[in-house]
Amino acid sequence: MKRTARPRLKPLQRSFYLRPTLKVARDLLGKRIVRRRGRKILIGKIVEVEAYRGSIDPASHAYRGKTKRNAVMFGEGGHLYVYFTYGMHFCSNIVTGKKGIGEAVLIRAVEPLAGLEEMKKNRNLKTFRWNKKMLQELTSGPARFCRAFGIARIDNGADLLGQSIFLVPGDRVPSRLIRRTSRIGIRNGTEKRWRFFIKDNRWVSHAG
DNA sequence: TAGTTGATCGTCT
DNA sequence: GACGATCAACTAA
């Protein structure tokens, strides 16, 4: 049996995550997030993110200091902070910066690239029909992305340089295609324009 | 298509 | 005891 050549999945280095949070947030656009579970591989292109910045950001979970819940945020950059919200949803953040800082980038939406059938299974919607709208709603929103990629509490603290979840380079998104707005679904810190997304991408969760 | 509401629970006050 | 970095089902039109 002959092995077909596969594109090499070389994860981003730790140094990528240790840079300033807003830079990391912007640079995450266009990157591929890869979820590997057994033989199954799910890949999505990151199209929408929001930065949350510890002690200077009242909207951040880390604003009031370290607790049991947000401890991962205060760890070293390049780990996954997964939290539970609204009684039923999980959201994923990519921790940035050095240990003790408490900053992270929320993944709000990805464009599904590989493993669509598995994502569809994970979403398990009652009325799921495979039309254009449903395709878009598959991964458009932080909790939808988590569900589609099978990310849950157990993944909190996962090292993005490990085997289970990691990022690889993708498109270099030109700055003319990047939009920057205030963040969504928060009450405090709304003046900060720390949401970044790719212009005209169908999977962006909220019209810019 | 827009607007409203019910679901559901860990975390912090 | 209140509420949240949300979503999906439902309603009206």
mmCIF file of C-alpha atoms (C1' of nucleotides) in Angstrom:
data_model
loop_
_atom_site.group_PDB
_atom_site.id
_atom_site.type_symbol
_atom_site.label_atom_id
_atom_site.label_comp_id
_atom_site.label_asym_id
_atom_site.label_seq_id
_atom_site.Cartn_x
_atom_site.Cartn_y
_atom_site.Cartn_z
ATOM 1 C CA MET A 1 0.000 0.000 0.000
ATOM 2 C CA LYS A 2 1.299 3.347 -0.980
ATOM 3 C CA ARG A 3 1.148 6.301 1.307
ATOM 4 C CA THR A 4 -0.168 9.399 -0.305
ATOM 5 C CA ALA A 5 1.691 12.562 0.450
ATOM 6 C CA ARG A 6 -0.046 14.639 3.047
ATOM 7 C CA PRO A 7 0.641 18.249 3.814
ATOM 8 C CA ARG A 8 2.807 18.408 6.889
ATOM 9 C CA LEU A 9 0.994 19.707 9.920
ATOM 10 C CA LYS A 10 3.661 21.642 11.710
ATOM 11 C CA PRO A 11 2.294 23.397 14.786
ATOM 12 C CA LEU A 12 2.994 27.012 15.532
ATOM 13 C CA GLN A 13 5.836 27.468 18.012
ATOM 14 C CA ARG A 14 5.436 28.648 21.561
ATOM 15 C CA SER A 15 6.985 31.979 20.658
ATOM 16 C CA PHE A 16 3.969 32.801 18.478
ATOM 17 C CA TYR A 17 1.747 32.888 21.564
ATOM 18 C CA LEU A 18 4.141 34.771 23.806
ATOM 19 C CA ARG A 19 3.824 38.022 21.853
ATOM 20 C CA PRO A 20 1.455 40.883 22.765
ATOM 21 C CA THR A 21 -2.157 39.693 22.860
ATOM 22 C CA LEU A 22 -3.556 42.052 20.225
ATOM 23 C CA LYS A 23 -0.841 41.021 17.778
ATOM 24 C CA VAL A 24 -1.546 37.363 18.412
ATOM 25 C CA ALA A 25 -5.278 37.980 17.972
ATOM 26 C CA ARG A 26 -4.774 39.642 14.627
ATOM 27 C CA ASP A 27 -2.320 36.983 13.469
ATOM 28 C CA LEU A 28 -4.658 34.168 14.435
ATOM 29 C CA LEU A 29 -6.915 35.113 11.529
ATOM 30 C CA GLY A 30 -6.282 32.730 8.654
ATOM 31 C CA LYS A 31 -4.507 30.137 10.822
ATOM 32 C CA ARG A 32 -5.785 26.569 10.872
ATOM 33 C CA ILE A 33 -6.942 25.058 14.127
ATOM 34 C CA VAL A 34 -6.556 21.305 14.113
ATOM 35 C CA ARG A 35 -8.392 18.908 16.384
ATOM 36 C CA ARG A 36 -7.118 15.351 16.402
ATOM 37 C CA ARG A 37 -9.053 12.620 18.137
ATOM 38 C CA GLY A 38 -7.872 9.135 17.295
ATOM 39 C CA ARG A 39 -7.811 8.985 13.541
ATOM 40 C CA LYS A 40 -10.278 11.753 13.097
ATOM 41 C CA ILE A 41 -8.986 15.153 12.146
ATOM 42 C CA LEU A 42 -11.028 18.314 12.164
ATOM 43 C CA ILE A 43 -9.631 21.474 10.641
ATOM 44 C CA GLY A 44 -11.009 24.991 10.637
ATOM 45 C CA LYS A 45 -9.685 28.313 9.442
ATOM 46 C CA ILE A 46 -9.927 30.987 12.114
ATOM 47 C CA VAL A 47 -12.015 33.892 10.823
ATOM 48 C CA GLU A 48 -13.121 35.762 13.966
ATOM 49 C CA VAL A 49 -11.488 36.366 17.364
ATOM 50 C CA GLU A 50 -11.683 38.646 20.403
ATOM 51 C CA ALA A 51 -8.882 39.623 22.785
ATOM 52 C CA TYR A 52 -9.400 39.661 26.567
ATOM 53 C CA ARG A 53 -6.734 41.318 28.612
ATOM 54 C CA GLY A 54 -6.507 40.557 32.302
ATOM 55 C CA SER A 55 -6.233 43.366 34.772
ATOM 56 C CA ILE A 56 -6.884 46.235 32.347
ATOM 57 C CA ASP A 57 -10.064 44.737 30.900
ATOM 58 C CA PRO A 58 -13.288 44.617 32.938
ATOM 59 C CA ALA A 59 -14.801 42.190 30.420
ATOM 60 C CA SER A 60 -12.074 39.639 31.007
ATOM 61 C CA HIS A 61 -12.474 36.683 33.326
ATOM 62 C CA ALA A 62 -8.999 37.529 34.600
ATOM 63 C CA TYR A 63 -9.936 41.090 35.581
ATOM 64 C CA ARG A 64 -10.400 40.325 39.262
ATOM 65 C CA GLY A 65 -7.315 38.183 39.554
ATOM 66 C CA LYS A 66 -6.606 34.501 39.510
ATOM 67 C CA THR A 67 -9.235 32.012 40.661
ATOM 68 C CA LYS A 68 -9.662 28.288 40.276
ATOM 69 C CA ARG A 69 -11.794 28.858 37.207
ATOM 70 C CA ASN A 70 -9.499 31.167 35.257
ATOM 71 C CA ALA A 71 -6.174 29.721 36.412
ATOM 72 C CA VAL A 72 -5.297 28.546 32.909
ATOM 73 C CA MET A 73 -5.468 32.114 31.647
ATOM 74 C CA PHE A 74 -2.642 32.985 33.991
ATOM 75 C CA GLY A 75 -0.470 30.174 32.697
ATOM 76 C CA GLU A 76 2.014 30.374 29.867
ATOM 77 C CA GLY A 77 0.805 31.328 26.383
ATOM 78 C CA GLY A 78 -0.040 28.557 23.962
ATOM 79 C CA HIS A 79 -2.570 26.725 26.108
ATOM 80 C CA LEU A 80 -6.323 26.397 25.733
ATOM 81 C CA TYR A 81 -8.660 28.034 28.261
ATOM 82 C CA VAL A 82 -12.095 26.444 28.040
ATOM 83 C CA TYR A 83 -14.935 27.786 30.161
ATOM 84 C CA PHE A 84 -18.565 26.908 30.638
ATOM 85 C CA THR A 85 -21.253 29.570 30.306
ATOM 86 C CA TYR A 86 -25.016 30.149 30.160
ATOM 87 C CA GLY A 87 -25.549 26.789 31.798
ATOM 88 C CA MET A 88 -24.938 24.887 28.589
ATOM 89 C CA HIS A 89 -22.137 26.218 26.434
ATOM 90 C CA PHE A 90 -18.375 25.975 26.240
ATOM 91 C CA CYS A 91 -16.080 28.608 24.747
ATOM 92 C CA SER A 92 -12.386 28.298 23.863
ATOM 93 C CA ASN A 93 -9.647 30.832 24.318
ATOM 94 C CA ILE A 94 -6.014 30.767 23.316
ATOM 95 C CA VAL A 95 -3.858 31.927 26.204
ATOM 96 C CA THR A 96 -1.276 34.528 25.247
ATOM 97 C CA GLY A 97 1.773 36.082 26.818
ATOM 98 C CA LYS A 98 4.043 34.956 29.585
ATOM 99 C CA LYS A 99 3.026 33.163 32.736
ATOM 100 C CA GLY A 100 1.131 35.343 35.204
ATOM 101 C CA ILE A 101 -0.270 37.872 32.723
ATOM 102 C CA GLY A 102 -3.848 36.597 32.383
ATOM 103 C CA GLU A 103 -4.620 37.407 28.762
ATOM 104 C CA ALA A 104 -6.258 35.288 26.064
ATOM 105 C CA VAL A 105 -7.976 35.353 22.690
ATOM 106 C CA LEU A 106 -11.498 33.972 22.306
ATOM 107 C CA ILE A 107 -12.121 31.991 19.139
ATOM 108 C CA ARG A 108 -15.491 33.219 17.916
ATOM 109 C CA ALA A 109 -15.753 31.535 14.524
ATOM 110 C CA VAL A 110 -13.933 29.282 12.092
ATOM 111 C CA GLU A 111 -14.529 28.228 8.518
ATOM 112 C CA PRO A 112 -14.797 24.424 8.384
ATOM 113 C CA LEU A 113 -12.165 22.906 6.079
ATOM 114 C CA ALA A 114 -11.917 19.219 6.933
ATOM 115 C CA GLY A 115 -13.955 16.730 8.923
ATOM 116 C CA LEU A 116 -17.302 18.298 8.078
ATOM 117 C CA GLU A 117 -19.246 15.093 8.692
ATOM 118 C CA GLU A 118 -17.739 14.728 12.148
ATOM 119 C CA MET A 119 -18.529 18.343 12.986
ATOM 120 C CA LYS A 120 -22.088 17.830 11.868
ATOM 121 C CA LYS A 121 -22.307 14.780 14.125
ATOM 122 C CA ASN A 122 -20.888 16.702 17.056
ATOM 123 C CA ARG A 123 -23.399 19.499 16.626
ATOM 124 C CA ASN A 124 -26.248 16.990 16.670
ATOM 125 C CA LEU A 125 -28.990 19.481 15.910
ATOM 126 C CA LYS A 126 -32.519 18.138 15.880
ATOM 127 C CA THR A 127 -33.544 19.992 12.818
ATOM 128 C CA PHE A 128 -30.179 19.888 11.142
ATOM 129 C CA ARG A 129 -30.523 19.956 7.397
ATOM 130 C CA TRP A 130 -27.580 20.134 5.115
ATOM 131 C CA ASN A 131 -28.310 23.376 3.378
ATOM 132 C CA LYS A 132 -26.285 26.508 2.892
ATOM 133 C CA LYS A 133 -27.509 28.220 6.016
ATOM 134 C CA MET A 134 -26.783 25.231 8.210
ATOM 135 C CA LEU A 135 -23.309 24.935 6.759
ATOM 136 C CA GLN A 136 -22.669 28.478 7.835
ATOM 137 C CA GLU A 137 -24.107 27.954 11.288
ATOM 138 C CA LEU A 138 -21.969 24.860 11.836
ATOM 139 C CA THR A 139 -19.040 26.784 13.343
ATOM 140 C CA SER A 140 -20.214 30.409 13.430
ATOM 141 C CA GLY A 141 -20.078 31.422 17.098
ATOM 142 C CA PRO A 142 -17.792 30.537 20.007
ATOM 143 C CA ALA A 143 -20.010 27.830 21.472
ATOM 144 C CA ARG A 144 -20.907 26.419 18.069
ATOM 145 C CA PHE A 145 -17.242 26.080 17.239
ATOM 146 C CA CYS A 146 -16.561 24.268 20.509
ATOM 147 C CA ARG A 147 -19.425 21.888 19.996
ATOM 148 C CA ALA A 148 -18.498 21.153 16.389
ATOM 149 C CA PHE A 149 -14.885 20.470 17.367
ATOM 150 C CA GLY A 150 -15.809 18.419 20.414
ATOM 151 C CA ILE A 151 -14.095 20.807 22.802
ATOM 152 C CA ALA A 152 -15.290 20.632 26.409
ATOM 153 C CA ARG A 153 -14.185 20.969 30.006
ATOM 154 C CA ILE A 154 -11.666 18.187 29.703
ATOM 155 C CA ASP A 155 -9.738 20.239 27.154
ATOM 156 C CA ASN A 156 -9.236 23.146 29.556
ATOM 157 C CA GLY A 157 -5.502 23.674 29.908
ATOM 158 C CA ALA A 158 -4.557 21.635 26.829
ATOM 159 C CA ASP A 159 -1.129 22.505 25.446
ATOM 160 C CA LEU A 160 -1.393 23.791 21.887
ATOM 161 C CA LEU A 161 2.002 22.282 21.185
ATOM 162 C CA GLY A 162 0.577 18.846 21.947
ATOM 163 C CA GLN A 163 -1.135 16.251 19.778
ATOM 164 C CA SER A 164 -4.793 16.837 20.532
ATOM 165 C CA ILE A 165 -5.380 20.460 19.580
ATOM 166 C CA PHE A 166 -2.900 22.700 17.811
ATOM 167 C CA LEU A 167 -2.585 25.448 15.229
ATOM 168 C CA VAL A 168 -0.801 25.441 11.918
ATOM 169 C CA PRO A 169 -0.051 28.270 9.499
ATOM 170 C CA GLY A 170 -2.613 28.976 6.834
ATOM 171 C CA ASP A 171 -3.473 31.947 4.680
ATOM 172 C CA ARG A 172 -1.646 35.157 5.234
ATOM 173 C CA VAL A 173 -4.581 37.528 5.516
ATOM 174 C CA PRO A 174 -3.796 40.944 4.012
ATOM 175 C CA SER A 175 -4.593 43.825 6.332
ATOM 176 C CA ARG A 176 -7.121 45.281 3.904
ATOM 177 C CA LEU A 177 -9.303 42.229 4.587
ATOM 178 C CA ILE A 178 -9.167 42.574 8.359
ATOM 179 C CA ARG A 179 -11.862 44.423 10.236
ATOM 180 C CA ARG A 180 -11.621 45.563 13.828
ATOM 181 C CA THR A 181 -14.670 46.347 16.006
ATOM 182 C CA SER A 182 -15.809 46.309 19.607
ATOM 183 C CA ARG A 183 -16.526 42.967 21.186
ATOM 184 C CA ILE A 184 -19.826 41.123 21.272
ATOM 185 C CA GLY A 185 -22.016 40.012 24.158
ATOM 186 C CA ILE A 186 -20.291 41.903 26.947
ATOM 187 C CA ARG A 187 -21.465 44.711 29.238
ATOM 188 C CA ASN A 188 -18.171 46.184 30.357
ATOM 189 C CA GLY A 189 -15.211 47.143 28.258
ATOM 190 C CA THR A 190 -17.345 47.752 25.183
ATOM 191 C CA GLU A 191 -15.209 50.750 24.235
ATOM 192 C CA LYS A 192 -12.273 48.512 23.472
ATOM 193 C CA ARG A 193 -12.086 47.520 19.824
ATOM 194 C CA TRP A 194 -10.516 44.147 20.324
ATOM 195 C CA ARG A 195 -12.574 42.017 17.963
ATOM 196 C CA PHE A 196 -10.914 41.043 14.691
ATOM 197 C CA PHE A 197 -12.473 39.249 11.763
ATOM 198 C CA ILE A 198 -11.974 38.550 8.076
ATOM 199 C CA LYS A 199 -14.090 40.803 5.902
ATOM 200 C CA ASP A 200 -16.848 39.141 3.886
ATOM 201 C CA ASN A 201 -16.225 35.686 5.302
ATOM 202 C CA ARG A 202 -19.492 33.771 5.604
ATOM 203 C CA TRP A 203 -18.628 32.231 8.951
ATOM 204 C CA VAL A 204 -18.118 35.471 10.861
ATOM 205 C CA SER A 205 -20.727 35.284 13.605
ATOM 206 C CA HIS A 206 -22.076 38.804 13.551
ATOM 207 C CA ALA A 207 -22.204 41.351 10.759
ATOM 208 C CA GLY A 208 -19.371 43.807 11.220
ATOM 209 C "C1'" DT B 1 -36.389 38.246 8.384
ATOM 210 C "C1'" DA B 2 -36.572 40.293 12.949
ATOM 211 C "C1'" DG B 3 -37.533 39.919 17.457
ATOM 212 C "C1'" DT B 4 -38.350 37.207 21.658
ATOM 213 C "C1'" DT B 5 -37.702 33.696 24.895
ATOM 214 C "C1'" DG B 6 -36.545 29.291 27.273
ATOM 215 C "C1'" DA B 7 -32.859 26.329 28.342
ATOM 216 C "C1'" DT B 8 -29.636 25.409 32.245
ATOM 217 C "C1'" DC B 9 -25.562 25.544 35.875
ATOM 218 C "C1'" DG B 10 -20.828 26.873 37.559
ATOM 219 C "C1'" DT B 11 -18.885 30.704 39.592
ATOM 220 C "C1'" DC B 12 -18.615 34.552 42.316
ATOM 221 C "C1'" DT B 13 -21.101 37.917 45.462
ATOM 222 C "C1'" DG C 1 -29.038 34.143 44.906
ATOM 223 C "C1'" DA C 2 -27.951 36.384 40.415
ATOM 224 C "C1'" DC C 3 -26.172 36.158 36.083
ATOM 225 C "C1'" DG C 4 -23.177 35.202 32.082
ATOM 226 C "C1'" DA C 5 -17.389 36.337 26.350
ATOM 227 C "C1'" DT C 6 -24.722 31.911 23.973
ATOM 228 C "C1'" DC C 7 -27.728 29.334 21.091
ATOM 229 C "C1'" DA C 8 -31.883 27.470 18.891
ATOM 230 C "C1'" DA C 9 -36.786 27.303 18.671
ATOM 231 C "C1'" DC C 10 -40.525 29.844 18.187
ATOM 232 C "C1'" DT C 11 -43.607 33.728 16.789
ATOM 233 C "C1'" DA C 12 -45.318 37.389 13.911
ATOM 234 C "C1'" DA C 13 -45.724 39.349 9.496
#
